[in-house]
mmCIF file of the C-alpha atoms, coordinates in Angstrom:
data_MODEL
# 
_entry.id   MODEL 
# 
loop_
_atom_site.group_PDB 
_atom_site.id 
_atom_site.type_symbol 
_atom_site.label_atom_id 
_atom_site.label_alt_id 
_atom_site.label_comp_id 
_atom_site.label_asym_id 
_atom_site.label_entity_id 
_atom_site.label_seq_id 
_atom_site.pdbx_PDB_ins_code 
_atom_site.Cartn_x 
_atom_site.Cartn_y 
_atom_site.Cartn_z 
_atom_site.occupancy 
_atom_site.B_iso_or_equiv 
_atom_site.pdbx_formal_charge 
_atom_site.auth_seq_id 
_atom_site.auth_comp_id 
_atom_site.auth_asym_id 
_atom_site.auth_atom_id 
_atom_site.pdbx_PDB_model_num 
ATOM 1   C CA . TRP A 1 1   ? -6.573  -21.921 -29.921 1.00 0.00 ? 1   TRP A CA 1 
ATOM 2   C CA . SER A 1 2   ? -8.155  -24.744 -28.143 1.00 0.00 ? 2   SER A CA 1 
ATOM 3   C CA . SER A 1 3   ? -8.085  -24.645 -24.339 1.00 0.00 ? 3   SER A CA 1 
ATOM 4   C CA . ASP A 1 4   ? -5.992  -28.028 -24.326 1.00 0.00 ? 4   ASP A CA 1 
ATOM 5   C CA . VAL A 1 5   ? -3.268  -26.310 -26.640 1.00 0.00 ? 5   VAL A CA 1 
ATOM 6   C CA . CYS A 1 6   ? -3.149  -23.190 -24.367 1.00 0.00 ? 6   CYS A CA 1 
ATOM 7   C CA . SER A 1 7   ? -3.051  -25.236 -21.293 1.00 0.00 ? 7   SER A CA 1 
ATOM 8   C CA . SER A 1 8   ? -0.211  -27.418 -22.568 1.00 0.00 ? 8   SER A CA 1 
ATOM 9   C CA . ASP A 1 9   ? 1.715   -24.512 -23.959 1.00 0.00 ? 9   ASP A CA 1 
ATOM 10  C CA . LEU A 1 10  ? 1.478   -22.594 -20.884 1.00 0.00 ? 10  LEU A CA 1 
ATOM 11  C CA . ALA A 1 11  ? 2.368   -25.515 -18.751 1.00 0.00 ? 11  ALA A CA 1 
ATOM 12  C CA . ALA A 1 12  ? 5.390   -26.422 -20.829 1.00 0.00 ? 12  ALA A CA 1 
ATOM 13  C CA . TYR A 1 13  ? 6.603   -22.578 -20.645 1.00 0.00 ? 13  TYR A CA 1 
ATOM 14  C CA . VAL A 1 14  ? 6.023   -22.509 -16.806 1.00 0.00 ? 14  VAL A CA 1 
ATOM 15  C CA . HIS A 1 15  ? 7.994   -25.581 -16.516 1.00 0.00 ? 15  HIS A CA 1 
ATOM 16  C CA . ARG A 1 16  ? 10.839  -24.424 -18.700 1.00 0.00 ? 16  ARG A CA 1 
ATOM 17  C CA . VAL A 1 17  ? 10.953  -21.003 -16.994 1.00 0.00 ? 17  VAL A CA 1 
ATOM 18  C CA . GLY A 1 18  ? 11.050  -22.679 -13.500 1.00 0.00 ? 18  GLY A CA 1 
ATOM 19  C CA . GLN A 1 19  ? 14.235  -24.373 -14.554 1.00 0.00 ? 19  GLN A CA 1 
ATOM 20  C CA . ILE A 1 20  ? 16.217  -21.318 -15.046 1.00 0.00 ? 20  ILE A CA 1 
ATOM 21  C CA . ALA A 1 21  ? 18.708  -20.760 -12.487 1.00 0.00 ? 21  ALA A CA 1 
ATOM 22  C CA . LYS A 1 22  ? 18.589  -17.277 -10.814 1.00 0.00 ? 22  LYS A CA 1 
ATOM 23  C CA . ILE A 1 23  ? 21.728  -15.141 -11.399 1.00 0.00 ? 23  ILE A CA 1 
ATOM 24  C CA . THR A 1 24  ? 23.731  -13.280 -8.764  1.00 0.00 ? 24  THR A CA 1 
ATOM 25  C CA . ALA A 1 25  ? 24.459  -9.623  -8.880  1.00 0.00 ? 25  ALA A CA 1 
ATOM 26  C CA . GLU A 1 26  ? 28.136  -10.517 -9.848  1.00 0.00 ? 26  GLU A CA 1 
ATOM 27  C CA . GLU A 1 27  ? 26.941  -12.709 -12.662 1.00 0.00 ? 27  GLU A CA 1 
ATOM 28  C CA . GLU A 1 28  ? 24.526  -10.003 -13.862 1.00 0.00 ? 28  GLU A CA 1 
ATOM 29  C CA . GLU A 1 29  ? 27.347  -7.491  -14.066 1.00 0.00 ? 29  GLU A CA 1 
ATOM 30  C CA . ILE A 1 30  ? 29.434  -10.028 -16.084 1.00 0.00 ? 30  ILE A CA 1 
ATOM 31  C CA . LEU A 1 31  ? 26.535  -10.450 -18.557 1.00 0.00 ? 31  LEU A CA 1 
ATOM 32  C CA . LEU A 1 32  ? 25.871  -6.805  -18.697 1.00 0.00 ? 32  LEU A CA 1 
ATOM 33  C CA . ASP A 1 33  ? 29.811  -6.380  -19.723 1.00 0.00 ? 33  ASP A CA 1 
ATOM 34  C CA . GLY A 1 34  ? 29.114  -8.835  -22.410 1.00 0.00 ? 34  GLY A CA 1 
ATOM 35  C CA . LEU A 1 35  ? 26.110  -6.994  -23.422 1.00 0.00 ? 35  LEU A CA 1 
ATOM 36  C CA . GLU A 1 36  ? 28.022  -3.635  -23.837 1.00 0.00 ? 36  GLU A CA 1 
ATOM 37  C CA . GLN A 1 37  ? 30.654  -5.697  -25.894 1.00 0.00 ? 37  GLN A CA 1 
ATOM 38  C CA . GLY A 1 38  ? 27.796  -7.110  -28.119 1.00 0.00 ? 38  GLY A CA 1 
ATOM 39  C CA . LEU A 1 39  ? 28.648  -10.891 -27.104 1.00 0.00 ? 39  LEU A CA 1 
ATOM 40  C CA . GLN A 1 40  ? 25.669  -12.806 -28.187 1.00 0.00 ? 40  GLN A CA 1 
ATOM 41  C CA . ARG A 1 41  ? 26.024  -15.650 -25.602 1.00 0.00 ? 41  ARG A CA 1 
ATOM 42  C CA . ASP A 1 42  ? 25.846  -13.031 -22.792 1.00 0.00 ? 42  ASP A CA 1 
ATOM 43  C CA . ILE A 1 43  ? 22.907  -11.175 -24.376 1.00 0.00 ? 43  ILE A CA 1 
ATOM 44  C CA . ASP A 1 44  ? 21.000  -14.669 -24.615 1.00 0.00 ? 44  ASP A CA 1 
ATOM 45  C CA . ASN A 1 45  ? 21.820  -15.600 -21.112 1.00 0.00 ? 45  ASN A CA 1 
ATOM 46  C CA . LEU A 1 46  ? 20.849  -12.167 -19.721 1.00 0.00 ? 46  LEU A CA 1 
ATOM 47  C CA . THR A 1 47  ? 17.439  -12.490 -21.661 1.00 0.00 ? 47  THR A CA 1 
ATOM 48  C CA . GLU A 1 48  ? 16.863  -15.941 -20.351 1.00 0.00 ? 48  GLU A CA 1 
ATOM 49  C CA . ALA A 1 49  ? 17.718  -14.959 -16.775 1.00 0.00 ? 49  ALA A CA 1 
ATOM 50  C CA . TYR A 1 50  ? 14.759  -12.511 -17.045 1.00 0.00 ? 50  TYR A CA 1 
ATOM 51  C CA . LEU A 1 51  ? 12.193  -14.633 -18.349 1.00 0.00 ? 51  LEU A CA 1 
ATOM 52  C CA . PRO A 1 52  ? 10.733  -15.493 -14.971 1.00 0.00 ? 52  PRO A CA 1 
ATOM 53  C CA . MET A 1 53  ? 10.104  -11.819 -14.598 1.00 0.00 ? 53  MET A CA 1 
ATOM 54  C CA . VAL A 1 54  ? 8.005   -11.832 -17.827 1.00 0.00 ? 54  VAL A CA 1 
ATOM 55  C CA . LEU A 1 55  ? 6.095   -14.909 -16.734 1.00 0.00 ? 55  LEU A CA 1 
ATOM 56  C CA . ASN A 1 56  ? 5.179   -13.231 -13.349 1.00 0.00 ? 56  ASN A CA 1 
ATOM 57  C CA . ALA A 1 57  ? 4.078   -10.027 -14.922 1.00 0.00 ? 57  ALA A CA 1 
ATOM 58  C CA . ALA A 1 58  ? 2.014   -11.940 -17.435 1.00 0.00 ? 58  ALA A CA 1 
ATOM 59  C CA . ARG A 1 59  ? 0.347   -13.988 -14.603 1.00 0.00 ? 59  ARG A CA 1 
ATOM 60  C CA . GLU A 1 60  ? -0.295  -10.847 -12.609 1.00 0.00 ? 60  GLU A CA 1 
ATOM 61  C CA . ILE A 1 61  ? -2.196  -8.977  -15.533 1.00 0.00 ? 61  ILE A CA 1 
ATOM 62  C CA . GLY A 1 62  ? -3.695  -12.008 -17.378 1.00 0.00 ? 62  GLY A CA 1 
ATOM 63  C CA . THR A 1 63  ? -6.583  -13.978 -16.287 1.00 0.00 ? 63  THR A CA 1 
ATOM 64  C CA . ARG A 1 64  ? -7.151  -16.512 -18.991 1.00 0.00 ? 64  ARG A CA 1 
ATOM 65  C CA . ARG A 1 65  ? -4.620  -18.925 -20.404 1.00 0.00 ? 65  ARG A CA 1 
ATOM 66  C CA . GLU A 1 66  ? -4.871  -17.297 -23.894 1.00 0.00 ? 66  GLU A CA 1 
ATOM 67  C CA . GLU A 1 67  ? -4.340  -13.846 -22.257 1.00 0.00 ? 67  GLU A CA 1 
ATOM 68  C CA . ILE A 1 68  ? -1.267  -15.017 -20.346 1.00 0.00 ? 68  ILE A CA 1 
ATOM 69  C CA . LEU A 1 69  ? 0.375   -16.597 -23.402 1.00 0.00 ? 69  LEU A CA 1 
ATOM 70  C CA . GLU A 1 70  ? -0.215  -13.346 -25.260 1.00 0.00 ? 70  GLU A CA 1 
ATOM 71  C CA . TYR A 1 71  ? 1.227   -11.391 -22.520 1.00 0.00 ? 71  TYR A CA 1 
ATOM 72  C CA . ILE A 1 72  ? 4.159   -13.684 -22.216 1.00 0.00 ? 72  ILE A CA 1 
ATOM 73  C CA . GLN A 1 73  ? 4.910   -13.042 -25.980 1.00 0.00 ? 73  GLN A CA 1 
ATOM 74  C CA . GLU A 1 74  ? 4.588   -9.172  -25.528 1.00 0.00 ? 74  GLU A CA 1 
ATOM 75  C CA . GLY A 1 75  ? 6.481   -9.099  -22.353 1.00 0.00 ? 75  GLY A CA 1 
ATOM 76  C CA . SER A 1 76  ? 9.280   -11.106 -23.918 1.00 0.00 ? 76  SER A CA 1 
ATOM 77  C CA . LEU A 1 77  ? 9.358   -8.522  -26.682 1.00 0.00 ? 77  LEU A CA 1 
ATOM 78  C CA . GLY A 1 78  ? 9.633   -5.802  -24.003 1.00 0.00 ? 78  GLY A CA 1 
ATOM 79  C CA . LEU A 1 79  ? 12.476  -7.687  -22.386 1.00 0.00 ? 79  LEU A CA 1 
ATOM 80  C CA . LEU A 1 80  ? 14.236  -7.913  -25.557 1.00 0.00 ? 80  LEU A CA 1 
ATOM 81  C CA . SER A 1 81  ? 13.763  -4.180  -26.047 1.00 0.00 ? 81  SER A CA 1 
ATOM 82  C CA . ALA A 1 82  ? 15.173  -3.727  -22.572 1.00 0.00 ? 82  ALA A CA 1 
ATOM 83  C CA . VAL A 1 83  ? 18.335  -5.838  -23.432 1.00 0.00 ? 83  VAL A CA 1 
ATOM 84  C CA . ARG A 1 84  ? 18.809  -3.904  -26.721 1.00 0.00 ? 84  ARG A CA 1 
ATOM 85  C CA . SER A 1 85  ? 18.498  -0.455  -25.195 1.00 0.00 ? 85  SER A CA 1 
ATOM 86  C CA . PHE A 1 86  ? 19.787  -0.581  -21.701 1.00 0.00 ? 86  PHE A CA 1 
ATOM 87  C CA . ASN A 1 87  ? 22.492  1.969   -20.795 1.00 0.00 ? 87  ASN A CA 1 
ATOM 88  C CA . ARG A 1 88  ? 24.387  1.238   -17.629 1.00 0.00 ? 88  ARG A CA 1 
ATOM 89  C CA . GLU A 1 89  ? 25.205  5.074   -17.343 1.00 0.00 ? 89  GLU A CA 1 
ATOM 90  C CA . GLY A 1 90  ? 21.637  5.567   -16.485 1.00 0.00 ? 90  GLY A CA 1 
ATOM 91  C CA . THR A 1 91  ? 20.157  5.831   -12.919 1.00 0.00 ? 91  THR A CA 1 
ATOM 92  C CA . ARG A 1 92  ? 18.242  2.491   -13.179 1.00 0.00 ? 92  ARG A CA 1 
ATOM 93  C CA . SER A 1 93  ? 19.397  -0.933  -12.532 1.00 0.00 ? 93  SER A CA 1 
ATOM 94  C CA . PHE A 1 94  ? 18.863  -3.423  -15.487 1.00 0.00 ? 94  PHE A CA 1 
ATOM 95  C CA . ARG A 1 95  ? 16.305  -5.221  -13.232 1.00 0.00 ? 95  ARG A CA 1 
ATOM 96  C CA . ASP A 1 96  ? 14.156  -1.994  -12.886 1.00 0.00 ? 96  ASP A CA 1 
ATOM 97  C CA . TYR A 1 97  ? 14.600  -1.167  -16.540 1.00 0.00 ? 97  TYR A CA 1 
ATOM 98  C CA . ALA A 1 98  ? 13.663  -4.772  -17.759 1.00 0.00 ? 98  ALA A CA 1 
ATOM 99  C CA . ARG A 1 99  ? 10.448  -4.704  -15.307 1.00 0.00 ? 99  ARG A CA 1 
ATOM 100 C CA . TRP A 1 100 ? 9.520   -1.320  -16.788 1.00 0.00 ? 100 TRP A CA 1 
ATOM 101 C CA . ASN A 1 101 ? 9.758   -2.329  -20.405 1.00 0.00 ? 101 ASN A CA 1 
ATOM 102 C CA . ILE A 1 102 ? 8.077   -5.637  -19.720 1.00 0.00 ? 102 ILE A CA 1 
ATOM 103 C CA . ARG A 1 103 ? 5.075   -4.177  -18.107 1.00 0.00 ? 103 ARG A CA 1 
ATOM 104 C CA . LYS A 1 104 ? 4.893   -1.278  -20.583 1.00 0.00 ? 104 LYS A CA 1 
ATOM 105 C CA . ALA A 1 105 ? 4.769   -3.880  -23.501 1.00 0.00 ? 105 ALA A CA 1 
ATOM 106 C CA . ILE A 1 106 ? 2.081   -6.017  -21.597 1.00 0.00 ? 106 ILE A CA 1 
ATOM 107 C CA . HIS A 1 107 ? -0.095  -2.890  -20.844 1.00 0.00 ? 107 HIS A CA 1 
ATOM 108 C CA . LYS A 1 108 ? 0.213   -1.823  -24.370 1.00 0.00 ? 108 LYS A CA 1 
ATOM 109 C CA . ALA A 1 109 ? -1.040  -5.318  -25.670 1.00 0.00 ? 109 ALA A CA 1 
ATOM 110 C CA . ARG A 1 110 ? -3.690  -5.209  -23.145 1.00 0.00 ? 110 ARG A CA 1 
ATOM 111 C CA . ARG A 1 111 ? -4.988  -1.668  -24.276 1.00 0.00 ? 111 ARG A CA 1 
ATOM 112 C CA . ASN A 1 112 ? -4.854  -2.891  -27.852 1.00 0.00 ? 112 ASN A CA 1 
ATOM 113 C CA . GLN A 1 113 ? -6.892  -5.898  -26.942 1.00 0.00 ? 113 GLN A CA 1 
ATOM 114 C CA . GLU A 1 114 ? -9.598  -3.952  -25.244 1.00 0.00 ? 114 GLU A CA 1 
ATOM 115 C CA . LEU A 1 115 ? -9.911  -1.669  -28.228 1.00 0.00 ? 115 LEU A CA 1 
ATOM 116 C CA . VAL A 1 116 ? -10.160 -4.675  -30.537 1.00 0.00 ? 116 VAL A CA 1 
ATOM 117 C CA . LEU A 1 117 ? -12.915 -6.201  -28.147 1.00 0.00 ? 117 LEU A CA 1 
ATOM 118 C CA . SER A 1 118 ? -14.929 -3.036  -27.734 1.00 0.00 ? 118 SER A CA 1 
ATOM 119 C CA . ILE A 1 119 ? -16.258 -3.127  -31.253 1.00 0.00 ? 119 ILE A CA 1 
ATOM 120 C CA . PRO A 1 120 ? -17.686 -6.749  -30.884 1.00 0.00 ? 120 PRO A CA 1 
ATOM 121 C CA . ARG A 1 121 ? -19.384 -5.823  -27.615 1.00 0.00 ? 121 ARG A CA 1 
ATOM 122 C CA . LYS A 1 122 ? -21.286 -3.013  -29.315 1.00 0.00 ? 122 LYS A CA 1 
ATOM 123 C CA . ILE A 1 123 ? -22.071 -5.441  -32.085 1.00 0.00 ? 123 ILE A CA 1 
ATOM 124 C CA . THR A 1 124 ? -23.344 -8.021  -29.590 1.00 0.00 ? 124 THR A CA 1 
ATOM 125 C CA . THR A 1 125 ? -25.427 -5.535  -27.659 1.00 0.00 ? 125 THR A CA 1 
ATOM 126 C CA . PHE A 1 126 ? -26.994 -4.175  -30.932 1.00 0.00 ? 126 PHE A CA 1 
ATOM 127 C CA . PHE A 1 127 ? -27.878 -7.732  -32.087 1.00 0.00 ? 127 PHE A CA 1 
ATOM 128 C CA . ALA A 1 128 ? -29.334 -8.544  -28.604 1.00 0.00 ? 128 ALA A CA 1 
ATOM 129 C CA . LYS A 1 129 ? -31.752 -5.551  -28.707 1.00 0.00 ? 129 LYS A CA 1 
ATOM 130 C CA . PHE A 1 130 ? -32.699 -6.404  -32.174 1.00 0.00 ? 130 PHE A CA 1 
ATOM 131 C CA . LYS A 1 131 ? -33.597 -9.926  -31.163 1.00 0.00 ? 131 LYS A CA 1 
ATOM 132 C CA . LYS A 1 132 ? -35.400 -8.564  -27.984 1.00 0.00 ? 132 LYS A CA 1 
ATOM 133 C CA . VAL A 1 133 ? -37.415 -6.164  -30.291 1.00 0.00 ? 133 VAL A CA 1 
ATOM 134 C CA . SER A 1 134 ? -38.072 -8.833  -33.074 1.00 0.00 ? 134 SER A CA 1 
ATOM 135 C CA . GLU A 1 135 ? -39.416 -11.297 -30.500 1.00 0.00 ? 135 GLU A CA 1 
ATOM 136 C CA . VAL A 1 136 ? -41.741 -8.765  -29.004 1.00 0.00 ? 136 VAL A CA 1 
ATOM 137 C CA . LEU A 1 137 ? -43.044 -7.984  -32.430 1.00 0.00 ? 137 LEU A CA 1 
ATOM 138 C CA . ARG A 1 138 ? -43.466 -11.538 -33.480 1.00 0.00 ? 138 ARG A CA 1 
ATOM 139 C CA . LYS A 1 139 ? -45.798 -12.042 -30.457 1.00 0.00 ? 139 LYS A CA 1 
ATOM 140 C CA . LYS A 1 140 ? -47.603 -8.800  -31.148 1.00 0.00 ? 140 LYS A CA 1 
ATOM 141 C CA . LEU A 1 141 ? -47.978 -9.249  -35.002 1.00 0.00 ? 141 LEU A CA 1 
ATOM 142 C CA . ASN A 1 142 ? -48.384 -12.974 -34.986 1.00 0.00 ? 142 ASN A CA 1 
ATOM 143 C CA . ARG A 1 143 ? -45.800 -13.079 -37.794 1.00 0.00 ? 143 ARG A CA 1 
ATOM 144 C CA . SER A 1 144 ? -42.057 -12.537 -38.478 1.00 0.00 ? 144 SER A CA 1 
ATOM 145 C CA . PRO A 1 145 ? -41.657 -8.542  -38.411 1.00 0.00 ? 145 PRO A CA 1 
ATOM 146 C CA . MET A 1 146 ? -40.059 -6.874  -41.262 1.00 0.00 ? 146 MET A CA 1 
ATOM 147 C CA . LEU A 1 147 ? -36.740 -5.053  -40.866 1.00 0.00 ? 147 LEU A CA 1 
ATOM 148 C CA . ASP A 1 148 ? -38.493 -1.567  -41.228 1.00 0.00 ? 148 ASP A CA 1 
ATOM 149 C CA . GLU A 1 149 ? -40.977 -2.599  -38.548 1.00 0.00 ? 149 GLU A CA 1 
ATOM 150 C CA . ILE A 1 150 ? -38.273 -3.624  -36.173 1.00 0.00 ? 150 ILE A CA 1 
ATOM 151 C CA . ALA A 1 151 ? -36.398 -0.405  -36.813 1.00 0.00 ? 151 ALA A CA 1 
ATOM 152 C CA . ALA A 1 152 ? -39.478 1.614   -36.145 1.00 0.00 ? 152 ALA A CA 1 
ATOM 153 C CA . GLU A 1 153 ? -40.084 -0.134  -32.923 1.00 0.00 ? 153 GLU A CA 1 
ATOM 154 C CA . GLN A 1 154 ? -36.484 0.318   -31.829 1.00 0.00 ? 154 GLN A CA 1 
ATOM 155 C CA . ILE A 1 155 ? -36.426 3.917   -32.673 1.00 0.00 ? 155 ILE A CA 1 
ATOM 156 C CA . GLY A 1 156 ? -39.655 4.345   -30.892 1.00 0.00 ? 156 GLY A CA 1 
ATOM 157 C CA . ARG A 1 157 ? -38.253 2.726   -27.663 1.00 0.00 ? 157 ARG A CA 1 
ATOM 158 C CA . ALA A 1 158 ? -35.220 4.976   -28.042 1.00 0.00 ? 158 ALA A CA 1 
ATOM 159 C CA . HIS A 1 159 ? -37.253 8.072   -27.733 1.00 0.00 ? 159 HIS A CA 1 
ATOM 160 C CA . VAL A 1 160 ? -39.485 6.670   -24.793 1.00 0.00 ? 160 VAL A CA 1 
# 
């Protein structure tokens, strides 16, 4: 994604979510009644009413635009999960249940992202060491070193 696309997508989402009217406790109860009855209109309205919570959680956890957009997507999936699985007979309010599901989904995405990023860091570190050893040998030998020379030098450095 280019930075401009991320910036405009995020700005559009923030603007759209900023226009969502907050619901009262009474309105939430009516929507929860509709949720229990499976009324799609009420399910959609309840989901939309909690999108600002998704945005806030994504902004708190994410630092870059791309990250925030990804966390918005994952948080929205967490919100949908909360809407589908909420049980009014439990001890939690819908608000707490939604917050928990949103954060759980975002943190899971963050952990997965960190796992994916850990491999490239290892590779980057390896190539940085490779380049450094290669440059030292180039100066020392006055020619491009062979791979086995670089490997032998690297192994020698590891044992020092």
